[in-house]
Backbone as JSON, one array per atom type, in Angstrom:
{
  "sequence": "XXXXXXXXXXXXXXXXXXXXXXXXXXXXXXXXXXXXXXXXXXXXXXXXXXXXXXXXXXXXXXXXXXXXXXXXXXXXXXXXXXXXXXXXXXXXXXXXXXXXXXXXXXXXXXXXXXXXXXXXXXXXXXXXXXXXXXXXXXXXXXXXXXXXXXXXXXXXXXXXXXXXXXXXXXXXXXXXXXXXXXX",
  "N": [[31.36, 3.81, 13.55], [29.83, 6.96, 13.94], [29.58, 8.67, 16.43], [28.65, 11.3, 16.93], [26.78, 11.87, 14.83], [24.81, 9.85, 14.88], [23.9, 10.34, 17.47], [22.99, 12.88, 17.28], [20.92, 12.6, 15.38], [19.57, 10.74, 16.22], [18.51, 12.28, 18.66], [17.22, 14.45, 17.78], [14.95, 13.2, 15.84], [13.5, 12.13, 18.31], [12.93, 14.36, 19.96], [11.12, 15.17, 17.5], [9.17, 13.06, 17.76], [7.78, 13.08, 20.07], [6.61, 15.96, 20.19], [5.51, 15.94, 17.68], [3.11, 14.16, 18.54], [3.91, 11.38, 17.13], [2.81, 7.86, 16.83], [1.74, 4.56, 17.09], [0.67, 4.14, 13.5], [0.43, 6.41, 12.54], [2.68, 7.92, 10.61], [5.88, 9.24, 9.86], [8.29, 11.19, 7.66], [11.28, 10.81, 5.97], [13.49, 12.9, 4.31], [17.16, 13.0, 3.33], [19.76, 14.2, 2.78], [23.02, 12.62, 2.83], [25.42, 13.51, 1.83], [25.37, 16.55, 1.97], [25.11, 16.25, 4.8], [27.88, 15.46, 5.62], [29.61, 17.18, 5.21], [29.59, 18.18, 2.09], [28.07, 18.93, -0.96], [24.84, 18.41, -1.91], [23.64, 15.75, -3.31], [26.35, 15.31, -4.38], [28.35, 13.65, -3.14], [27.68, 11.07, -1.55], [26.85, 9.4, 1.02], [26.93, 6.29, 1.88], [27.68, 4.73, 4.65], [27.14, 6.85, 7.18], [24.7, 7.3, 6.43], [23.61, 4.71, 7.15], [24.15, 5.18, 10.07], [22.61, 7.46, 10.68], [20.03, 5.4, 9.77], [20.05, 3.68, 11.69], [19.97, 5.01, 14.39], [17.22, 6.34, 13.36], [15.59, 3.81, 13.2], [15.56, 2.65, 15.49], [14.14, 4.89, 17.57], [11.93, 4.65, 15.88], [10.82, 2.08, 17.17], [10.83, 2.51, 19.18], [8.49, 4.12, 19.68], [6.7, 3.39, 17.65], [5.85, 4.05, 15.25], [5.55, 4.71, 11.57], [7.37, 4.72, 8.72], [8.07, 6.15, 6.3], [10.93, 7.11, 3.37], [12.21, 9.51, 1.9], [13.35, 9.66, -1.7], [15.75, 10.49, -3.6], [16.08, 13.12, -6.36], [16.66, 11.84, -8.77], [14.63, 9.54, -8.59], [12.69, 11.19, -8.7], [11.51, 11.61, -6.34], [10.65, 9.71, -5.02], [8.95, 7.43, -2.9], [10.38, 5.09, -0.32], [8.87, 2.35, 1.69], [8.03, 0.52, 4.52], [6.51, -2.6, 3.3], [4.02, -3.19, 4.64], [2.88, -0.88, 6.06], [2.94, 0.43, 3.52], [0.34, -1.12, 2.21], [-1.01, -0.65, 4.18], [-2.16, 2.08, 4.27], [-3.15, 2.13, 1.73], [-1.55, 3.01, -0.9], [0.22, 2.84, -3.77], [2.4, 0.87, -5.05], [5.46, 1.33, -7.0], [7.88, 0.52, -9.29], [11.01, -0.1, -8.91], [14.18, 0.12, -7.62], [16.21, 1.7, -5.06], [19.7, 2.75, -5.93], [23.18, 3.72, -4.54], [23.57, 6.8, -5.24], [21.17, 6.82, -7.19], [18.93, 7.12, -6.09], [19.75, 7.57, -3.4], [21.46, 7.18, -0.6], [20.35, 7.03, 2.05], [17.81, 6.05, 1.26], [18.93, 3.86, 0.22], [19.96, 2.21, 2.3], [17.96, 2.21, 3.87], [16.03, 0.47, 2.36], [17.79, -1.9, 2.05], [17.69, -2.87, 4.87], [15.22, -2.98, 5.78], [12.81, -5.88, 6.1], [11.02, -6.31, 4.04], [10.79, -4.31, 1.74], [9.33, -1.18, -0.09], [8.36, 0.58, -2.77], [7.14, 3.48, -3.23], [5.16, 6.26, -4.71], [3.73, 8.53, -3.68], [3.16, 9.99, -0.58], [0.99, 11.02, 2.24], [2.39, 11.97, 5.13], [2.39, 12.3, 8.5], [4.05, 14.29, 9.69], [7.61, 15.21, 9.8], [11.31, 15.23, 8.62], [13.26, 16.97, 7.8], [16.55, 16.47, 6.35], [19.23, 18.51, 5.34], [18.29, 19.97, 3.37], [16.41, 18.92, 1.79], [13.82, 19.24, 1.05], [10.49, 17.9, 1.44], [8.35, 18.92, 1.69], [5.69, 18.32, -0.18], [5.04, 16.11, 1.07], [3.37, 15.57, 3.07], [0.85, 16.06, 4.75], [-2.36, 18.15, 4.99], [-2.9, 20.6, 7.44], [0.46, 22.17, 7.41], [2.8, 22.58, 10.67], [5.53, 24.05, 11.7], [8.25, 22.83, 13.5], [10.27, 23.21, 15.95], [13.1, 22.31, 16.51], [15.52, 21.83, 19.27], [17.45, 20.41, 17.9], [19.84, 21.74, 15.52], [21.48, 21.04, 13.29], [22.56, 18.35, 11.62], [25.49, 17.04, 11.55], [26.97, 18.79, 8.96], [24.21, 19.19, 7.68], [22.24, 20.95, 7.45], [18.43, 21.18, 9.58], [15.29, 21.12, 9.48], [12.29, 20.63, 10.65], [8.4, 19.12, 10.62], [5.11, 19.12, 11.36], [1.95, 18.22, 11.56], [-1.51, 19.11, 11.27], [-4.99, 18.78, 11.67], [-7.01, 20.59, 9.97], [-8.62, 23.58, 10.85], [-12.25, 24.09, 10.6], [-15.33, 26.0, 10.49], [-15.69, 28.62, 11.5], [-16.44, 31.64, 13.27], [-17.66, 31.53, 15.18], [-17.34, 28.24, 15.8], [-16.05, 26.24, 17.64], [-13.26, 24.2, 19.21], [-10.97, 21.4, 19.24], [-8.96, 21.05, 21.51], [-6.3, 19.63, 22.24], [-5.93, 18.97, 19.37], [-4.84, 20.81, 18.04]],
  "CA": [[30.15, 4.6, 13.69], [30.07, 8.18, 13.7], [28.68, 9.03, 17.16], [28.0, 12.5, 17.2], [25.7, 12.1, 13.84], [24.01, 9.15, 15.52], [23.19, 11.29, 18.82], [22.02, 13.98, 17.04], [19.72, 11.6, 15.01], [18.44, 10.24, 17.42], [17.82, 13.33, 19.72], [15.64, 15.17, 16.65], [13.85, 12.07, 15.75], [12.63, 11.88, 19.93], [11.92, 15.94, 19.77], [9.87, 15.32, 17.04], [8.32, 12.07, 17.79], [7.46, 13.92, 21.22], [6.36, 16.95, 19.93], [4.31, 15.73, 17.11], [2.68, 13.4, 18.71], [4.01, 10.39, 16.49], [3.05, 6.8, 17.94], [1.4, 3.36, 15.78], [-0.72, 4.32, 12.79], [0.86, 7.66, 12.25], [3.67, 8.39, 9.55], [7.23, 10.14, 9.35], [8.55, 11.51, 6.07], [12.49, 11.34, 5.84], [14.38, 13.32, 3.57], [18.31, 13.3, 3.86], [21.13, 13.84, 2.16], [24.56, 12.13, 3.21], [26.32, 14.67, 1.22], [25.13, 17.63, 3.06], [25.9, 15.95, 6.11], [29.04, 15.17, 5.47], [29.84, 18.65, 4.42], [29.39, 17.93, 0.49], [26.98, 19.31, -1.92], [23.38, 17.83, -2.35], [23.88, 14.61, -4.43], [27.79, 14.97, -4.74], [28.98, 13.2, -1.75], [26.44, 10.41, -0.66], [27.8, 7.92, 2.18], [26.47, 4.58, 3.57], [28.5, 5.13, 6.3], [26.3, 7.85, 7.01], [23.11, 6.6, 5.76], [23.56, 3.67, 8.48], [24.27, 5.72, 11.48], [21.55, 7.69, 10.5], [19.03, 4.92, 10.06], [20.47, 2.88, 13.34], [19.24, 6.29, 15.03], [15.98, 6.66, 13.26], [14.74, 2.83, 13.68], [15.5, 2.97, 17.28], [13.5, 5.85, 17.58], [10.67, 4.2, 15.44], [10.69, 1.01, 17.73], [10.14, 3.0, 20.76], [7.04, 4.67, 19.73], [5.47, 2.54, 17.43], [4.98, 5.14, 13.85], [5.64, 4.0, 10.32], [8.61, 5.85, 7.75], [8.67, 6.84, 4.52], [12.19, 7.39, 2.93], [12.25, 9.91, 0.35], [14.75, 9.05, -2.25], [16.43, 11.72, -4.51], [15.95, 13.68, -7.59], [16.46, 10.81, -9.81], [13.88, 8.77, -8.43], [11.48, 11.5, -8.55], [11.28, 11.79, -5.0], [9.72, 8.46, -4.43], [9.51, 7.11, -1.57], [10.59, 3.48, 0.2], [8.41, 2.42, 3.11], [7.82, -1.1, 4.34], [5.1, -3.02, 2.69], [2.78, -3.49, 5.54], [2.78, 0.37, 6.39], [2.16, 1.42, 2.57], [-0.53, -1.21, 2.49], [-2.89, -0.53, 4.71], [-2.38, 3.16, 3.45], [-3.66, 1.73, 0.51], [-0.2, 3.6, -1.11], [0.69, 1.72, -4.95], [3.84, 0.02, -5.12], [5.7, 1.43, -7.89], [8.44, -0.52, -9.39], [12.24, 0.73, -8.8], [14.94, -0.31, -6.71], [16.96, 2.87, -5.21], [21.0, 3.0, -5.09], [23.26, 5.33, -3.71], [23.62, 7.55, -6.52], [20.15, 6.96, -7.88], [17.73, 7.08, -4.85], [20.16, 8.78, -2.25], [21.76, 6.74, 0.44], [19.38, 6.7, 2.92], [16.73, 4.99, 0.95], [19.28, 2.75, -0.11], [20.18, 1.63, 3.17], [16.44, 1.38, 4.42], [15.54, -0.93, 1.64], [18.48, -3.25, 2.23], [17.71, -3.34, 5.88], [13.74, -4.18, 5.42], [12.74, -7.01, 5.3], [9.8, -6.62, 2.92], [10.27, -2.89, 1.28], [8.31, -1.26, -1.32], [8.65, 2.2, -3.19], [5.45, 4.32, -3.52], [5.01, 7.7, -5.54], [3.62, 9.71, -3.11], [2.11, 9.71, 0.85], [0.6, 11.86, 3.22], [2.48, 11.71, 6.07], [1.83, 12.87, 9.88], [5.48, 14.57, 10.14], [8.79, 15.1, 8.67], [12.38, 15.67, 8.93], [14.28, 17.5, 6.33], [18.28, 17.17, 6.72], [20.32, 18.87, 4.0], [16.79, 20.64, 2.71], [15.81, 18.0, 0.45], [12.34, 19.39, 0.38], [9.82, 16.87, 1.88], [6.8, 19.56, 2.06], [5.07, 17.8, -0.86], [5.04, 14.52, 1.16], [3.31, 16.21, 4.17], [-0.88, 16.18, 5.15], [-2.61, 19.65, 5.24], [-1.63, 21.86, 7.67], [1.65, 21.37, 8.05], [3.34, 23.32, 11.3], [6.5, 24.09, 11.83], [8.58, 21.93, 15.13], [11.25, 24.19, 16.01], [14.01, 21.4, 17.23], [16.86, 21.77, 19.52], [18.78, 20.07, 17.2], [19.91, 22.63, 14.28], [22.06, 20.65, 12.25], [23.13, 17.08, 11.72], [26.79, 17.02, 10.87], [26.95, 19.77, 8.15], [23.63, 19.53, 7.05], [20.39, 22.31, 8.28], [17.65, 20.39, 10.04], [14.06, 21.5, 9.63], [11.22, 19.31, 11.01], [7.31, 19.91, 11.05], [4.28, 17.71, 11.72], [0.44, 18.39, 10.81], [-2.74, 19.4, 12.44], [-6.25, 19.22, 11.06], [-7.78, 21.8, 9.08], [-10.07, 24.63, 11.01], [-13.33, 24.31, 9.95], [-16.38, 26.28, 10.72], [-15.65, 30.49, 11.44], [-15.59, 32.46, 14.46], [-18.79, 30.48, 16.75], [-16.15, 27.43, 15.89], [-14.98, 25.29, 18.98], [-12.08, 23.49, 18.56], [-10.35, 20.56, 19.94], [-7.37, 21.68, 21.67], [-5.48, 18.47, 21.95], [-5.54, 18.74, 18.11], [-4.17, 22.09, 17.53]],
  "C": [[30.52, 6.02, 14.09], [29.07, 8.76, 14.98], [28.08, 10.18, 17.49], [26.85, 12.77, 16.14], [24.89, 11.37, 14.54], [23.04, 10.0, 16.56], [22.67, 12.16, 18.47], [20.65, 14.38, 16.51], [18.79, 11.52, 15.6], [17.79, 11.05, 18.15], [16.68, 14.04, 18.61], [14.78, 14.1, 16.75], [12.89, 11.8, 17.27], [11.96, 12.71, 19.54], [10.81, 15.97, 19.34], [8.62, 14.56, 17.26], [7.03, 12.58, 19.08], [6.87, 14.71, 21.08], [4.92, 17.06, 18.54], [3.64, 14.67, 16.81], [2.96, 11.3, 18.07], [4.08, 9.13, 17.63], [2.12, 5.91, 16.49], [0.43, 3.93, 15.27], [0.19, 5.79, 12.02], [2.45, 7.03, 11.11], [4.61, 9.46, 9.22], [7.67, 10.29, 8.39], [10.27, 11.99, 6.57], [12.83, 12.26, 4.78], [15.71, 13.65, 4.07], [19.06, 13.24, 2.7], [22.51, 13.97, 2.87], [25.44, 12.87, 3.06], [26.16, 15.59, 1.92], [25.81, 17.32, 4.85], [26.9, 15.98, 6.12], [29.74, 16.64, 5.34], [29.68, 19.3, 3.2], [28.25, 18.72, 0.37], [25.43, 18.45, -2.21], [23.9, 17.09, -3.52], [25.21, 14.38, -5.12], [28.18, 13.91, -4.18], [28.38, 12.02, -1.23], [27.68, 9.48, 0.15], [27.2, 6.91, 2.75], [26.43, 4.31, 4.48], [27.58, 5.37, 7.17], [24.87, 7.87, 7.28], [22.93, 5.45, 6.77], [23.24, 4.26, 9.92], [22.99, 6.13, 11.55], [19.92, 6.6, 10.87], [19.21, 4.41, 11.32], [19.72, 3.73, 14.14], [17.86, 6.14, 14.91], [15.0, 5.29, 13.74], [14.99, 2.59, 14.92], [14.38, 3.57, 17.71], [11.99, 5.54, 17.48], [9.91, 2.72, 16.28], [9.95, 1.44, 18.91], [8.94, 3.8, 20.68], [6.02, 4.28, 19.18], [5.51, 3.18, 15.76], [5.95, 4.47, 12.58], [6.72, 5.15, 9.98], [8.67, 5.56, 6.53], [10.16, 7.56, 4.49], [12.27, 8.25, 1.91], [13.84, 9.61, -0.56], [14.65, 10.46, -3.32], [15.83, 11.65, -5.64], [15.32, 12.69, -8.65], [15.58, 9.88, -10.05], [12.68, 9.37, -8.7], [10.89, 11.82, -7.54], [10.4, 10.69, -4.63], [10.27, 7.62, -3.03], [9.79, 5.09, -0.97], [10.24, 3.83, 1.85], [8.34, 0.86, 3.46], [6.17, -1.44, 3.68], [3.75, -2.92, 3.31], [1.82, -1.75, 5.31], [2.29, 1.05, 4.77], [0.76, 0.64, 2.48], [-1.65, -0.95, 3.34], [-2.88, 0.94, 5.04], [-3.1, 3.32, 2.04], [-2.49, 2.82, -0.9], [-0.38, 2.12, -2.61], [1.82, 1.86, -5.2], [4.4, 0.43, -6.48], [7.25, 0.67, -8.55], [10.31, 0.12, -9.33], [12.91, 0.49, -7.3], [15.97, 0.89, -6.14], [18.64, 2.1, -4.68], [21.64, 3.83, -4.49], [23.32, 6.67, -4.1], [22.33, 7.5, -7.31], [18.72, 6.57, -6.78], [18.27, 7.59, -3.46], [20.51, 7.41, -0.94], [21.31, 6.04, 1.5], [18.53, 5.82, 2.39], [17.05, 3.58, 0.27], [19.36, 1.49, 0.87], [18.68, 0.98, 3.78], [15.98, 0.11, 3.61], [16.26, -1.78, 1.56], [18.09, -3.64, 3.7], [16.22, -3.98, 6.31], [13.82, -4.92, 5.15], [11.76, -7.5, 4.15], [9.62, -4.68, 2.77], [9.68, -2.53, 0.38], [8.94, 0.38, -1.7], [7.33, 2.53, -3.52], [5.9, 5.7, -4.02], [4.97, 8.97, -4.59], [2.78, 9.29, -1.85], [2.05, 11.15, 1.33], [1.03, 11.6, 4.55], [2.35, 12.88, 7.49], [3.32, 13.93, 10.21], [6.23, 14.36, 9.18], [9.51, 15.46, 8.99], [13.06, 15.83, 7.93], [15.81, 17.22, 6.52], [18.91, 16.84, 5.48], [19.25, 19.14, 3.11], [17.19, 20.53, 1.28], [14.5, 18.49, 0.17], [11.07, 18.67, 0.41], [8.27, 17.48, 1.64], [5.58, 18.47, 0.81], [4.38, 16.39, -0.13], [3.96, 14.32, 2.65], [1.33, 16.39, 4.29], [-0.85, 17.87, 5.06], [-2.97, 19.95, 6.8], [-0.85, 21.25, 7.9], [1.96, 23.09, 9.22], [4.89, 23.26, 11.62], [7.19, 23.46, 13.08], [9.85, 22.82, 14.18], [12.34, 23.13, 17.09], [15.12, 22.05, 17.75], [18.25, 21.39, 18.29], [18.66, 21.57, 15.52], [20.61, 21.85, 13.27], [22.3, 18.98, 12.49], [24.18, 16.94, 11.2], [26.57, 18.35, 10.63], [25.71, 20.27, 7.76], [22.76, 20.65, 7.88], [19.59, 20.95, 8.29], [16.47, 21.11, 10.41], [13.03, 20.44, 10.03], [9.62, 20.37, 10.89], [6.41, 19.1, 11.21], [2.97, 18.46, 11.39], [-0.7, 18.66, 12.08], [-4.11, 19.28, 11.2], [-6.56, 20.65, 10.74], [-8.81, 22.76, 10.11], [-10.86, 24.64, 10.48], [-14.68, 25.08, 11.19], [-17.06, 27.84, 11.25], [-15.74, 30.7, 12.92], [-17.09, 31.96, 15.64], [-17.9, 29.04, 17.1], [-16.09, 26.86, 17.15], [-14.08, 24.24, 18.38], [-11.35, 22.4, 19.71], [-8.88, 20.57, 20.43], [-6.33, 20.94, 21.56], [-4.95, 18.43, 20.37], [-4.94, 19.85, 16.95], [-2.29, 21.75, 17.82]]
}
């Protein structure tokens, strides 16, 4: 195990969980690439290795607060995502049919769907949050507004580490009141 990727995992994934609010019901949006981490090129390089430590980190993380994960999987897939079944169901999320490897869905979403025990791949979600590492590009996958979470952590390994999480929409002009909790 590769403990300084692990720890660094793990410490973003708190930040954010902490920071934007994530707990049961709510929804994280991975994107990673192994390669980047590693030092490699986006989709040269992928690692298992890697892709383990990583998740070991992130479902930890997800245990202790309770919130669901979407996996985005690479290029090739389309950017589709692998979540567990339960969590895309009662998103009402459609199951699209495709198994990711490491080279054709990216590492990470390989590893998540061997370690589920009932995974699924879906097209596209709206999730509450997100963590970019090795800017894969997640914004698509992301509720309206998204805000920016400015993490301690800057990098994971090699890769850049952007995170951001969501807020409701402003509605109603400048008499307006607003729910501060939800800003």
């Amino acid at each position: 195990m590769n403990r300084t990727i692990y720890e660094s995992m793990k410490a973003a994934i708190t930040e954010l969980a902490t920071v934007g609010k994530l707990q049961e019901g709510k929804l994280l949006v991975v994107g990673c690439s192994t390669s980047e981490v590693r030092g490699g090129h986006i989709g040269k390089d992928s690692s298992l290795d890697i892709a383990e430590d990583l998740c070991r980190a992130l479902f930890e993380v997800q245990h202790e607060y309770g919130f669901d994960i979407a996996i985005q999987c690479c290029e090739h897939l389309n950017r589709a995502l692998v979540m567990e079944r339960h969590a895309a169901l009662v998103r009402g999320y459609e199951e699209v049919n495709v198994v990711p490897v490491q080279h054709a869905g990216g590492s990470m979403a390989t590893t998540a769907y061997a370690t589920w025990s009932d995974p699924v791949l879906v097209e596209y979600v709206k999730a509450d949050a997100g963590i970019d590492i090795g800017d894969t590009f997640i914004g698509m996958h992301l509720k309206h507004v998204v805000v920016p979470v400015r993490l301690s952590i800057k990098e994971i390994g090699a890769a850049h580490v952007t995170a951001a999480r969501v807020r409701p929409k402003f509605v109603g002009g400048e008499r307006a009141q607003y729910n501060e909790t939800l800003k």
